[in-house]
Coordinates of C-alpha atoms in Angstrom, one line a residue:
X17 CA 26.1 251.7 -17.8
X18 CA 23.1 253.2 -16.5
X19 CA 21.4 256.3 -18.5
X20 CA 20.9 259.1 -16.1
X21 CA 18.5 261.8 -17.3
X22 CA 19.3 265.4 -17.0
X23 CA 18.6 267.0 -13.7
X24 CA 18.4 270.3 -14.4
X25 CA 21.5 271.4 -13.2
X26 CA 23.9 270.9 -15.8
X27 CA 27.6 271.6 -15.8
X28 CA 30.2 272.3 -18.7
X29 CA 33.4 271.7 -16.8
X30 CA 35.7 268.8 -17.0
X31 CA 34.6 265.6 -19.1
X32 CA 31.3 264.7 -17.3
X33 CA 28.1 266.8 -16.5
X34 CA 28.1 267.4 -12.5
X35 CA 24.0 267.2 -12.6
X36 CA 23.5 263.9 -14.4
X37 CA 27.2 262.6 -14.7
X38 CA 27.2 261.8 -18.2
X39 CA 29.9 262.7 -20.4
X40 CA 29.6 266.2 -22.1
X41 CA 30.2 264.2 -25.6
X42 CA 27.3 261.7 -24.9
X43 CA 25.0 264.6 -23.9
X44 CA 26.2 266.9 -27.3
X45 CA 25.5 263.5 -29.5
X46 CA 22.1 263.0 -27.5
X47 CA 21.2 266.7 -28.0
X48 CA 21.9 266.2 -31.7
X49 CA 19.7 263.2 -32.5
X50 CA 16.8 264.7 -30.5
X51 CA 17.0 267.8 -33.0
X52 CA 16.9 265.6 -35.8
X53 CA 14.1 263.7 -34.6
X54 CA 12.5 267.1 -34.2
X55 CA 13.3 268.2 -37.3
X56 CA 12.0 265.1 -39.2
X57 CA 8.7 265.6 -37.3
X58 CA 8.4 269.5 -38.1
X59 CA 9.2 268.5 -41.4
X60 CA 6.0 266.1 -41.9
X61 CA 3.9 268.7 -40.2
X62 CA 2.4 266.4 -37.8
X63 CA -0.7 267.9 -35.5
X64 CA 0.0 265.1 -32.9
X65 CA 3.8 265.5 -31.7
X66 CA 3.1 263.9 -28.5
X67 CA 1.6 260.7 -30.6
X68 CA 5.0 260.7 -32.5
X69 CA 7.1 261.2 -29.6
X70 CA 5.7 258.3 -27.9
X71 CA 5.3 256.1 -31.1
X72 CA 9.3 256.6 -31.9
X73 CA 10.5 256.2 -28.1
X74 CA 8.2 252.7 -28.2
X75 CA 10.1 251.5 -31.3
X76 CA 13.5 252.7 -30.3
X77 CA 12.8 250.8 -26.8
X78 CA 11.7 247.8 -28.9
X79 CA 14.4 247.7 -31.2
X80 CA 17.0 248.1 -28.3
X81 CA 15.3 245.1 -26.5
X82 CA 14.8 243.1 -29.5
X83 CA 18.4 243.2 -31.6

């Protein structure tokens, strides 16, 4: 299945967003996970959030591609 990012035209009717086509449950889970990562970074008080986010994304991709 291909991931479709948010298009900025979100809908809440039905089971899937008409903007990106993803199930509302997936969107809610991703929103929760992102919130947890943001909370972690805020707790640490990082002065370079861009580098943290980039490193986090690279680590996720690496682990997905190298199980």
